[in-house]
mmCIF file of C-alpha atoms in Angstrom:
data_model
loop_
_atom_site.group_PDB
_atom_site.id
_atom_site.type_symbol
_atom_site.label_atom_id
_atom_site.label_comp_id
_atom_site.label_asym_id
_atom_site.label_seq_id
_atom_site.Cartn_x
_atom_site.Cartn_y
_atom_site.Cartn_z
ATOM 1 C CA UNK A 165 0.000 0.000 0.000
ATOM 2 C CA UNK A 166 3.269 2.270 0.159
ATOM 3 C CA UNK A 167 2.739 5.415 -1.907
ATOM 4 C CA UNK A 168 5.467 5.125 -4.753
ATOM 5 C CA UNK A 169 6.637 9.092 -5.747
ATOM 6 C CA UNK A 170 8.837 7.901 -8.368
ATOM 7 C CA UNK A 171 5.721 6.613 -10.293
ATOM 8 C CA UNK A 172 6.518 9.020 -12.687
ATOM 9 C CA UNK A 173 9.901 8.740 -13.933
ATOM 10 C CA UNK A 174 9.748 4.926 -13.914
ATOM 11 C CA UNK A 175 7.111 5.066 -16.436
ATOM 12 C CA UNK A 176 9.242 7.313 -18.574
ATOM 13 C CA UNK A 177 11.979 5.702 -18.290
ATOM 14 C CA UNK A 178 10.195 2.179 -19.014
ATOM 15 C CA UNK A 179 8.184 3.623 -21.907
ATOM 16 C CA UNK A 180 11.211 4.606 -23.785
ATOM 17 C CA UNK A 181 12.425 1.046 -23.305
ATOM 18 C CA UNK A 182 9.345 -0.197 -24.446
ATOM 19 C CA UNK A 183 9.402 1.750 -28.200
ATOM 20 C CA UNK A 184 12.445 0.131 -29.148
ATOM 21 C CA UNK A 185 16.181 0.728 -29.455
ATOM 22 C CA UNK A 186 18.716 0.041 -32.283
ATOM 23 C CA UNK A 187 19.053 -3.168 -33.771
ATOM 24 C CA UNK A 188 21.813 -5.384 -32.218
ATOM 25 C CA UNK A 189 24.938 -4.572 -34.186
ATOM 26 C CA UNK A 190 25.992 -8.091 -33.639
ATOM 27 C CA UNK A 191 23.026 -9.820 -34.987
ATOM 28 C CA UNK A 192 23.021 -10.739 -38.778
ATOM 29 C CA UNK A 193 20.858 -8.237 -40.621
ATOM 30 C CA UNK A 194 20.031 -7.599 -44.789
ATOM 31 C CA UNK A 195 18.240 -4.669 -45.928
ATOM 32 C CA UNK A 196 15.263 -5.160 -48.218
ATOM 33 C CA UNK A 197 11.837 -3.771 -49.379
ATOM 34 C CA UNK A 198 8.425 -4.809 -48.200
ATOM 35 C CA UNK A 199 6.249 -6.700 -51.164
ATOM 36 C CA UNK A 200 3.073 -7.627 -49.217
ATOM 37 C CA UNK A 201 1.943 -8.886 -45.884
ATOM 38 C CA UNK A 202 0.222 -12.291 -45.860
ATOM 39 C CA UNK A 203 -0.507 -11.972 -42.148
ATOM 40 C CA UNK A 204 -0.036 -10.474 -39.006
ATOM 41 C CA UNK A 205 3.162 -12.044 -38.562
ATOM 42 C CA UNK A 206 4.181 -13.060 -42.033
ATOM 43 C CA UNK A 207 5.112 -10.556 -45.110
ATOM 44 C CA UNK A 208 7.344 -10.922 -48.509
ATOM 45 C CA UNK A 209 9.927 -8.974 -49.458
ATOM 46 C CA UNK A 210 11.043 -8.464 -53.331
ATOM 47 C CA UNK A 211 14.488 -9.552 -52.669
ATOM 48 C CA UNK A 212 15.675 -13.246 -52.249
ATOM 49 C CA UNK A 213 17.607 -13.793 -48.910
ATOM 50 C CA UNK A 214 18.729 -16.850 -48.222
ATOM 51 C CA UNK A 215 16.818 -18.762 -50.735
ATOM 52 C CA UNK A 216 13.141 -17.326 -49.766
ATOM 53 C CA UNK A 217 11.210 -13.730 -50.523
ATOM 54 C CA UNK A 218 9.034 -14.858 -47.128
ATOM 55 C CA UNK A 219 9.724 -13.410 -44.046
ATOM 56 C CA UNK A 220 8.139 -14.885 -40.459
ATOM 57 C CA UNK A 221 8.416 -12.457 -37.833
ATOM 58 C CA UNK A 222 10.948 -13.784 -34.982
ATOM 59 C CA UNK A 223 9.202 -14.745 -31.474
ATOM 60 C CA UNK A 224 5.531 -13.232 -31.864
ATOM 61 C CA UNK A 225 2.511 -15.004 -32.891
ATOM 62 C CA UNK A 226 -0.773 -13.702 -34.059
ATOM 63 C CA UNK A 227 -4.173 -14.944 -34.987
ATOM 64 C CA UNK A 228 -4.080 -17.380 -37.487
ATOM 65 C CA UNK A 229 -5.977 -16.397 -40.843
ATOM 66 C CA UNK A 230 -6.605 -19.896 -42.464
ATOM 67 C CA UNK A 231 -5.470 -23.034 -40.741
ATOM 68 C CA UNK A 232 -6.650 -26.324 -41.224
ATOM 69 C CA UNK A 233 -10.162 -24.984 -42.858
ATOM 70 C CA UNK A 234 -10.541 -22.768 -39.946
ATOM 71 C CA UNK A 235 -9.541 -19.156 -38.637
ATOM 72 C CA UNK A 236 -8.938 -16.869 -35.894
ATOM 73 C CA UNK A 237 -11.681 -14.131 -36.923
ATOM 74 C CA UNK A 238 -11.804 -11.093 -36.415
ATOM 75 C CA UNK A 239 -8.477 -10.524 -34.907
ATOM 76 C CA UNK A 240 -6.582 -12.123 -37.712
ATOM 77 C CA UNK A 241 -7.730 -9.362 -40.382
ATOM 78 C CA UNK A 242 -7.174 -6.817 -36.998
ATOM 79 C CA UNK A 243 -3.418 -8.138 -37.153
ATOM 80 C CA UNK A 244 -2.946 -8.290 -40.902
ATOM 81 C CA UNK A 245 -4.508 -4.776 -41.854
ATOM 82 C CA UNK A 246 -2.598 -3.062 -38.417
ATOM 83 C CA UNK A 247 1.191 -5.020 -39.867
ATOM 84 C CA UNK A 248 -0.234 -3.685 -43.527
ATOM 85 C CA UNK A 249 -0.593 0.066 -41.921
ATOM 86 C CA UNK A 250 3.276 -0.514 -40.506
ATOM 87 C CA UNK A 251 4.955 -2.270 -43.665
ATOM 88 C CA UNK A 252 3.259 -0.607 -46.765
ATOM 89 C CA UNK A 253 4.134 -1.868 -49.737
ATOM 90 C CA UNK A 254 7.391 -0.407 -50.356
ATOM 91 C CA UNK A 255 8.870 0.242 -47.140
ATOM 92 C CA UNK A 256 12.486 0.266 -46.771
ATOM 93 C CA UNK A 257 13.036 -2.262 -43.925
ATOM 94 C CA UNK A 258 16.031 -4.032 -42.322
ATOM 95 C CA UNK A 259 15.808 -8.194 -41.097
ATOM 96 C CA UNK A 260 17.568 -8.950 -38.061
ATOM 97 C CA UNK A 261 17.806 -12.427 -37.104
ATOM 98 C CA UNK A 262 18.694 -14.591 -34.133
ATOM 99 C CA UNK A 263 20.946 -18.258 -33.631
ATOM 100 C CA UNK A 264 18.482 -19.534 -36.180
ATOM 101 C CA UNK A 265 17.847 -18.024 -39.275
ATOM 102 C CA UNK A 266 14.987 -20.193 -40.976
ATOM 103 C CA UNK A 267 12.156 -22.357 -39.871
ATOM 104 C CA UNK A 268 11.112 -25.787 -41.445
ATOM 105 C CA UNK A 269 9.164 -24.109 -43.766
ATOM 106 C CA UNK A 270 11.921 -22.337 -45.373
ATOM 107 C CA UNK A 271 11.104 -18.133 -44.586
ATOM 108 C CA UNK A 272 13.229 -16.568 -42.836
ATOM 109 C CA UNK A 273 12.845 -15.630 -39.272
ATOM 110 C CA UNK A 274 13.994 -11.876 -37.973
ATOM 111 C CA UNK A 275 12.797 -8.862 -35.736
ATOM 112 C CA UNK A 276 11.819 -6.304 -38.540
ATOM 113 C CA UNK A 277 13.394 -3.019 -38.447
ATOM 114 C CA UNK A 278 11.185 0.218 -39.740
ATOM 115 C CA UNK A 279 13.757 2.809 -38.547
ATOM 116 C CA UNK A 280 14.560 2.623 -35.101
ATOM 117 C CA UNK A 281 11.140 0.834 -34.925
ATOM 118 C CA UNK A 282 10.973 -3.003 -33.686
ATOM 119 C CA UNK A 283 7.521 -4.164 -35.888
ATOM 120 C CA UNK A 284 7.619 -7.043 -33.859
ATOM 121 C CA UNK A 285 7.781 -5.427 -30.620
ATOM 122 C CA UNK A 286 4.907 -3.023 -31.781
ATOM 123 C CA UNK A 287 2.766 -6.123 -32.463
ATOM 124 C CA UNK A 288 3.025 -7.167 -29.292
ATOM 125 C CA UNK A 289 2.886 -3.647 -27.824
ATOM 126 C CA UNK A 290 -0.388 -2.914 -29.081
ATOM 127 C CA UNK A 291 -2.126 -5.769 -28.546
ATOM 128 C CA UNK A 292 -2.190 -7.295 -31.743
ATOM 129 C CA UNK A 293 0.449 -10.234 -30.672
ATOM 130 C CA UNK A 294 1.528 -12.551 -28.020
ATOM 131 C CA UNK A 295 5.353 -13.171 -27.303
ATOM 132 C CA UNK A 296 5.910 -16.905 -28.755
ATOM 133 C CA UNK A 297 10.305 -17.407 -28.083
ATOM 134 C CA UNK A 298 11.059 -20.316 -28.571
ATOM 135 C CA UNK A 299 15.120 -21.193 -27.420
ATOM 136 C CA UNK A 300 17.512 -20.462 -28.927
ATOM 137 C CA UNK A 301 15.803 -17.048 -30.436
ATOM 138 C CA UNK A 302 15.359 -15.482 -27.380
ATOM 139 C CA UNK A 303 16.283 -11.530 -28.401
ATOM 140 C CA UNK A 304 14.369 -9.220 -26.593
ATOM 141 C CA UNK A 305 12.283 -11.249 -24.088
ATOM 142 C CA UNK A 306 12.941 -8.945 -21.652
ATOM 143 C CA UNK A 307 11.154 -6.101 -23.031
ATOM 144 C CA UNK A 308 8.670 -7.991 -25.511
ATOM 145 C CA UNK A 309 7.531 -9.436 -22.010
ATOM 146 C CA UNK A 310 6.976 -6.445 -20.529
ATOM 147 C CA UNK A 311 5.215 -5.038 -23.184
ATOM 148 C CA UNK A 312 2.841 -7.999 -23.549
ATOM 149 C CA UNK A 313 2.350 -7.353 -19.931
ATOM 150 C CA UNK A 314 1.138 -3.772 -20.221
ATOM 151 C CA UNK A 315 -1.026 -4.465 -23.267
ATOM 152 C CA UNK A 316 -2.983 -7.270 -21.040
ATOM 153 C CA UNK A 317 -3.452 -4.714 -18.304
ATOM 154 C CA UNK A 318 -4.910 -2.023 -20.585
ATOM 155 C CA UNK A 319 -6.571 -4.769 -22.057
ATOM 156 C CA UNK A 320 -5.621 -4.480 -26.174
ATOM 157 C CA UNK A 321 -7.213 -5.934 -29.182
ATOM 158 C CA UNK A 322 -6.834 -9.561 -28.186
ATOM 159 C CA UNK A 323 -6.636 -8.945 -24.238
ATOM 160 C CA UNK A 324 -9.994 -7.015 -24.645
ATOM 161 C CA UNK A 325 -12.215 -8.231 -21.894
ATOM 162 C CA UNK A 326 -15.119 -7.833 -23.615
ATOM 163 C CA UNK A 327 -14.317 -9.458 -26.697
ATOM 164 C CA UNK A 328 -10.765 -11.917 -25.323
ATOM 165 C CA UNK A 329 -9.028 -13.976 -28.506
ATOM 166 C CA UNK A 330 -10.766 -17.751 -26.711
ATOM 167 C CA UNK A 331 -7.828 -19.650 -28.020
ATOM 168 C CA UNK A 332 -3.932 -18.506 -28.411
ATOM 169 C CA UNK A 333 -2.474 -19.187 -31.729
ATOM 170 C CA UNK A 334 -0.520 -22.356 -30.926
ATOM 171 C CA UNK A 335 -3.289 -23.354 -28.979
ATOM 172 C CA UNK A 336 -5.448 -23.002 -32.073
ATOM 173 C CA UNK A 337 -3.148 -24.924 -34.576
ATOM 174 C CA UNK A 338 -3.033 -27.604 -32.350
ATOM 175 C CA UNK A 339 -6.905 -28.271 -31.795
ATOM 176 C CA UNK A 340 -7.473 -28.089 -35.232
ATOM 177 C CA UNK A 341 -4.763 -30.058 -36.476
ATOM 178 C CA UNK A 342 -5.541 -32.676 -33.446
ATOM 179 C CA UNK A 343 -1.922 -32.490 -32.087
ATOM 180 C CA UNK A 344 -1.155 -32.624 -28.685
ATOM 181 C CA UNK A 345 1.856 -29.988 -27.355
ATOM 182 C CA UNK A 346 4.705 -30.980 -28.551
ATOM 183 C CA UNK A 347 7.348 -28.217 -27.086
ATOM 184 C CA UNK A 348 8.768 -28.073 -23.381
ATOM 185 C CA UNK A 349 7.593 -24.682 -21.538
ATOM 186 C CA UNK A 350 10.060 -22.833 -19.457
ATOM 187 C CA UNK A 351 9.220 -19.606 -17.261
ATOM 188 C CA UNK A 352 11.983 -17.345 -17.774
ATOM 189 C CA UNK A 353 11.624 -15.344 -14.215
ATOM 190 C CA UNK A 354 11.575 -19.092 -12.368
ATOM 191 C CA UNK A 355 13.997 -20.652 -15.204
ATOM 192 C CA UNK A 356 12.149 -24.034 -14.436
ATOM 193 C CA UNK A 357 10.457 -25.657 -17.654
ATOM 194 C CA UNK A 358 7.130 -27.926 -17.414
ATOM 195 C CA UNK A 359 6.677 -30.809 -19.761
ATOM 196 C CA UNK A 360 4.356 -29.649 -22.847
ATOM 197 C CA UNK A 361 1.022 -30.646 -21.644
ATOM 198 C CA UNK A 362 1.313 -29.025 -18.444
ATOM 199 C CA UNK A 363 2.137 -25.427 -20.536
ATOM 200 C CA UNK A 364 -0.647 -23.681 -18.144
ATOM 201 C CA UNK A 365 1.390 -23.447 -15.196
ATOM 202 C CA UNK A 366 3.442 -21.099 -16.772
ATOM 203 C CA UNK A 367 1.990 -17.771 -16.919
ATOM 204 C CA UNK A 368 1.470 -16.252 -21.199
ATOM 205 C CA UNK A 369 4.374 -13.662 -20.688
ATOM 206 C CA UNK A 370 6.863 -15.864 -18.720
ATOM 207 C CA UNK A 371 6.665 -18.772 -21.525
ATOM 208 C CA UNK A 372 9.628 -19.770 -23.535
ATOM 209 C CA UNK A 373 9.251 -22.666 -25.649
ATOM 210 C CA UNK A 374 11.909 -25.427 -25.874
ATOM 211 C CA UNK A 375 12.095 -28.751 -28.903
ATOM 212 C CA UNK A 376 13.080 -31.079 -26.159
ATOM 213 C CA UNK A 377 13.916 -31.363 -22.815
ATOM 214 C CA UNK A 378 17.678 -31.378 -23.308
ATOM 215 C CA UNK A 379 16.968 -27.718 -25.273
ATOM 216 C CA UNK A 380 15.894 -27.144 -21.907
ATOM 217 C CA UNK A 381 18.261 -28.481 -19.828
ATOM 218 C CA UNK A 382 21.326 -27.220 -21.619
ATOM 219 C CA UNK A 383 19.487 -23.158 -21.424
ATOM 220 C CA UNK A 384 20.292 -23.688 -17.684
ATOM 221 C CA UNK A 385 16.286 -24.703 -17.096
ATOM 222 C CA UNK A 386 15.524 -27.129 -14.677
ATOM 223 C CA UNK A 387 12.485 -29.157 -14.173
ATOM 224 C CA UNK A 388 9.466 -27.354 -12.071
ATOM 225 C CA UNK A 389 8.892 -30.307 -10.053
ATOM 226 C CA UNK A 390 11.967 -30.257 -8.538
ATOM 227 C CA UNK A 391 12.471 -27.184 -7.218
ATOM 228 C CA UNK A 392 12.579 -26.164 -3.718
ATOM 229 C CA UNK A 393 10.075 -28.918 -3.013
ATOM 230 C CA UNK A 394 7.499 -27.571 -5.686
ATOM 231 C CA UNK A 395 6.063 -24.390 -3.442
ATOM 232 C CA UNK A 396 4.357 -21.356 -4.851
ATOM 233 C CA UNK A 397 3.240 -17.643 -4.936
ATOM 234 C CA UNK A 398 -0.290 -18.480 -4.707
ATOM 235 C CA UNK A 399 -3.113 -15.495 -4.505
ATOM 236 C CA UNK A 400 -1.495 -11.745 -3.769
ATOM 237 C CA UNK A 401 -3.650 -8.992 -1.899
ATOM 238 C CA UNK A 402 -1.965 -5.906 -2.645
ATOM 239 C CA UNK A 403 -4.629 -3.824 -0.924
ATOM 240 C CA UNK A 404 -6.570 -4.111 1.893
ATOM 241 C CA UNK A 405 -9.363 -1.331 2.815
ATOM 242 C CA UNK A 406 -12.812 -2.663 4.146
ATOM 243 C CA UNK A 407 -13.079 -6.730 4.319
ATOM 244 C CA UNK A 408 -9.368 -7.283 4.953
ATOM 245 C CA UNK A 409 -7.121 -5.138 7.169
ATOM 246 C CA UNK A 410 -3.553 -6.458 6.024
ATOM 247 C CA UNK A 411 -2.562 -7.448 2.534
ATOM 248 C CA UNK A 412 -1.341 -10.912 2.111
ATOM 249 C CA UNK A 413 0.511 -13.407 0.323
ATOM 250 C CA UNK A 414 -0.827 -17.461 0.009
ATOM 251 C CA UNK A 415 2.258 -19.748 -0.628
ATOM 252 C CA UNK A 416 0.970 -23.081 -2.119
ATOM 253 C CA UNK A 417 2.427 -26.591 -1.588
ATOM 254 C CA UNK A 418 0.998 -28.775 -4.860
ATOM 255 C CA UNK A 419 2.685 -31.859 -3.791
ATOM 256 C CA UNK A 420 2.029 -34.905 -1.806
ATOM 257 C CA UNK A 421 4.541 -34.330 0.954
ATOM 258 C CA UNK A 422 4.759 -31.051 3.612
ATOM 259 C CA UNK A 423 7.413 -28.700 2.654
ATOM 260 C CA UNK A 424 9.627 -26.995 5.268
ATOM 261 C CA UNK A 425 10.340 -22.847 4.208
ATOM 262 C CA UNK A 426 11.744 -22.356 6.655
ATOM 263 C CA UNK A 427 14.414 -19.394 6.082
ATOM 264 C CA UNK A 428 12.348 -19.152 2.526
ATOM 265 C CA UNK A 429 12.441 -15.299 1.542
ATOM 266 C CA UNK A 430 9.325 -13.323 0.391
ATOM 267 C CA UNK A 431 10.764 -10.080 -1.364
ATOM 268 C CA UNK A 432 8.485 -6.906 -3.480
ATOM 269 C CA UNK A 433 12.063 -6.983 -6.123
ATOM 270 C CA UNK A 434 13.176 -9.227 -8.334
ATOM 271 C CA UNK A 435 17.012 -8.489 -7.569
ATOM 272 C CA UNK A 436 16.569 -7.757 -3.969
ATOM 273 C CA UNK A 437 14.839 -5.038 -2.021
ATOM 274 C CA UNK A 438 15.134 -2.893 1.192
ATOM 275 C CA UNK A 439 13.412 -5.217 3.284
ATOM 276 C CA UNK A 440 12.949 -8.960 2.473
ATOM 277 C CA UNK A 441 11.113 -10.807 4.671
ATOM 278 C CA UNK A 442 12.519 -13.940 5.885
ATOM 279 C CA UNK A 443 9.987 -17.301 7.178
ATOM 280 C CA UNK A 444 10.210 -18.081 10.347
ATOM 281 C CA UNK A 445 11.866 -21.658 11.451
ATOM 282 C CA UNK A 446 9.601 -24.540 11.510
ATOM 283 C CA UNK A 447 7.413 -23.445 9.108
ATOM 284 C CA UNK A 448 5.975 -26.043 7.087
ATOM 285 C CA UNK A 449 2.889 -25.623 4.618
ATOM 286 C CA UNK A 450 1.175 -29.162 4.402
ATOM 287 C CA UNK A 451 0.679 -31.584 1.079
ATOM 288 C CA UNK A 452 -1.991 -29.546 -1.059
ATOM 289 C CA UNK A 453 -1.907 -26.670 1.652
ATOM 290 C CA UNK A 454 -1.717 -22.991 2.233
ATOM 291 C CA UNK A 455 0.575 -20.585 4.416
ATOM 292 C CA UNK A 456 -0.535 -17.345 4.555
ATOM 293 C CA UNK A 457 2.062 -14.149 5.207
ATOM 294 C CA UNK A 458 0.250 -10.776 6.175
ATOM 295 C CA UNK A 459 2.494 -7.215 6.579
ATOM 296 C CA UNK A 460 1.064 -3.786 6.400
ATOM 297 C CA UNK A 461 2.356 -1.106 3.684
ATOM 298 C CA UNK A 462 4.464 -3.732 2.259
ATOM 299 C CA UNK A 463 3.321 -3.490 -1.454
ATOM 300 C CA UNK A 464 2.465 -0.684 -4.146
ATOM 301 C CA UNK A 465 -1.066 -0.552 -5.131
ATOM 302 C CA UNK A 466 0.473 0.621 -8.575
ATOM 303 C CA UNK A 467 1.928 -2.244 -9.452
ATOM 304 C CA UNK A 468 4.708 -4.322 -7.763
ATOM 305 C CA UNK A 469 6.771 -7.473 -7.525
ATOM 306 C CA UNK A 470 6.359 -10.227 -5.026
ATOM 307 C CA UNK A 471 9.237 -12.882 -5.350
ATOM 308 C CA UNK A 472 9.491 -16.082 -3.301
ATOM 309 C CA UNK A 473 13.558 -17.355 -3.029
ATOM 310 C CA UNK A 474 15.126 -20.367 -0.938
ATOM 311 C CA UNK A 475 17.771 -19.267 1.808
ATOM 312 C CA UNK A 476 20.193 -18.538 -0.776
ATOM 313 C CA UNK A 477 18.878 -16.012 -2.937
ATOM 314 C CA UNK A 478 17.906 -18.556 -5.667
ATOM 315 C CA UNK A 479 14.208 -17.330 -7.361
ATOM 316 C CA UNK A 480 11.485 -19.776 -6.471
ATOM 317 C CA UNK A 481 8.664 -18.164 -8.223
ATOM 318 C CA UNK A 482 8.138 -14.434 -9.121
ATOM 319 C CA UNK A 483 4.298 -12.548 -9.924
ATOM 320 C CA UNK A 484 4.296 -9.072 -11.083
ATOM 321 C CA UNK A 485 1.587 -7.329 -11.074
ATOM 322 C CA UNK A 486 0.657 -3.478 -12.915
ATOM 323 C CA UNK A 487 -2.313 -2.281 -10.385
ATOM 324 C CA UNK A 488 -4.802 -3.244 -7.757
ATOM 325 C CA UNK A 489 -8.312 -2.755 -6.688
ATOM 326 C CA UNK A 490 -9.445 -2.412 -2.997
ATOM 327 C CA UNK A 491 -9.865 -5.605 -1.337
ATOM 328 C CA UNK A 492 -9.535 -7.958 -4.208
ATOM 329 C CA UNK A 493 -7.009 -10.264 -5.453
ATOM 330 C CA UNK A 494 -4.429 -11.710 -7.758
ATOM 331 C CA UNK A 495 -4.373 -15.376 -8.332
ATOM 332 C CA UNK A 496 -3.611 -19.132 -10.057
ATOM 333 C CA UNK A 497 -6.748 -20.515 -10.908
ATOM 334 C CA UNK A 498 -6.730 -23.612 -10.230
ATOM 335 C CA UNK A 499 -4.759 -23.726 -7.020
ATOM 336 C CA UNK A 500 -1.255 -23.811 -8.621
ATOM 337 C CA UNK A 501 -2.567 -23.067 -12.251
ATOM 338 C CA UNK A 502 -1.973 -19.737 -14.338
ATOM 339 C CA UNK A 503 -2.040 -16.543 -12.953
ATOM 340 C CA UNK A 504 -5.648 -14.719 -13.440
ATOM 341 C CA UNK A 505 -5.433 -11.673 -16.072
ATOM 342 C CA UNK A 506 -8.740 -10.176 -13.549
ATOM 343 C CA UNK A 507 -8.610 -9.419 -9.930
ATOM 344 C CA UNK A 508 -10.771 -11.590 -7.502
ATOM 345 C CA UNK A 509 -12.885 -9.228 -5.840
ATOM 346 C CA UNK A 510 -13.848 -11.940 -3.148
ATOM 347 C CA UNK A 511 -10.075 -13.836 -2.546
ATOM 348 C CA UNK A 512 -10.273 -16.784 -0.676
ATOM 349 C CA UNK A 513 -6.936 -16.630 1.811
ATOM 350 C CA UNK A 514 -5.318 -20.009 2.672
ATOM 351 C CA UNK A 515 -8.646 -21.853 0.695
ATOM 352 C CA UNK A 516 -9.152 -23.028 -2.561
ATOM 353 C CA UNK A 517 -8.712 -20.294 -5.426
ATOM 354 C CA UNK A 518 -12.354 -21.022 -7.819
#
């Protein structure tokens, strides 16, 4: 609930982050000239670069047009005329790419320069894309995920509450195609990886896709289920005014066996803040239980971090959040599931998130 007077400047400064800088100087890049666009992540160019004219647009994904007899309307034509506003026909444009340079289908994958002007990252910026990285093309996550953050809060073309995209692109493809998920999911603020069907745990702007589990494994990723016996940020109440009078954070145990935190470290920054708050000894949350931690004026109402470590710094599980409503809630729905992109105006401390 602490009243944050630097509100201002950190927007600024995170704002002019968010619009894009330079391209890397030590990624490969080729200059070229805009054709068409097939799609909101797809165009051609009139030059031939390594054997294709067909560019895919590196780790975003967008509504899919015409898959499988079946499309993603109306925010595929949303995504295709918005990229066609960006990338006339015409346009002067330079491809940057990443460790890999073409898919299985041939086109070439790269963050497309306008300018100073990350296409990509605008896609994602303004609603009309989700972040899809999948290792080892992992440029920009930092501020692609942050940007994909902000769009969900103020609730952009496909975040729009009253009118949400039901399915996300992959998740699209692979109902109507009939496939099960293939890829391994790592969270990149955890860096712990789920196997493919269990994708949900991870919330939409942590994911990073791996082929296989050694992909994962060798990005320094280790399995979810065996870390710091399995424990996690839960349901957050930033701020309490009439039905609660302390905020609170639920810690969730998913496993069959009680967990000892004691020493565990609940913290409102990623890298460490003024005052981390350190469990008690002999705390133990049960198998499939709760523990419950409840300070006063501990976090912004404008948006904070709450990060859960083990005794030696190491990040257990991390939630950011970009605002909060009196008395309600973040939380996993279900208990351990993905984070909710709404506030539970009736939170259910140390019981069963609905």
């Amino acid at each position: 609930m602490k009243n944050v007077l630097t509100l201002i400047c950190i927007v600024a400064v995170t704002s002019g982050l968010l619009m894009g800088v330079a391209p890397d100087v030590h990624a490969k890049s080729y200059t070229a000239t805009v054709e068409s666009v097939s799609d909101g992540d797809t165009i051609r160019i009139r030059e031939t670069i390594k054997g294709t004219n067909k560019i895919r647009l590196l780790s975003i994904d967008t509504p899919e047009m015409y898959y499988h007899g079946e499309s993603q309307e109306p925010w595929a034509t949303q995504a295709k005329t918005y990229l066609q506003q960006l990338l006339p026909p015409g346009t002067s444009i330079t491809l940057e790419t990443d460790v890999e340079e073409t898919d299985d289908y041939g086109r070439l994958l790269a963050h497309v320069w306008k300018g100073n002007r990350n296409i990509n990252h605008e896609m994602v910026r303004q609603g009309y894309a989700v972040t899809y990285f999948i290792w080892p093309n992992i440029q920009g996550i930092t501020s692609f995920r942050s940007s994909l953050v902000e769009a969900k809060r103020n609730e952009l073309q496909i975040w729009n509450a009253s009118n949400p995209l039901p399915e996300l692109p992959f998740e699209f493809r692979l109902r109507a195609s009939g496939r099960q998920p293939e890829k391994y999911v790592g969270n990149v603020q955890t860096h712990t990886y789920v196997q493919p069907d269990a994708y949900q745990q991870v919330p939409v702007e942590d994911r990073i896709f791996f082929w296989s589990e050694a992909d994962a494994r060798q990005a320094g990723y280790t399995p979810a289920d065996q870390n710091e016996g399995h424990i996690l940020l839960n349901e957050v109440m930033p701020d309490p005014h009439t039905s609660f009078k302390h905020e609170f954070v639920e810690l969730y145990n998913p496993g069959d066996q009680p967990v000892d935190i004691s020493g565990y470290i609940i913290d409102d920054r990623v890298g460490g803040g003024s005052s981390p708050y350190t469990i008690p000894d002999g705390t133990v949350i049960p198998a499939k239980g709760y523990w419950i931690w409840e300070p006063d004026y501990y976090f912004n109402n404008a948006g904070d971090d709450v990060t859960l470590k083990s005794p030696d710094g190491t990040i257990i599980d991390q939630y950011s959040y970009q605002f909060s409503s009196n008395d309600a809630s973040w939380y996993r729905s279900p208990d351990g599931g993905s984070w909710s992109e709404t506030m539970d105006q009736t939170p259910t401390k140390k019981d069963r998130n609905q």
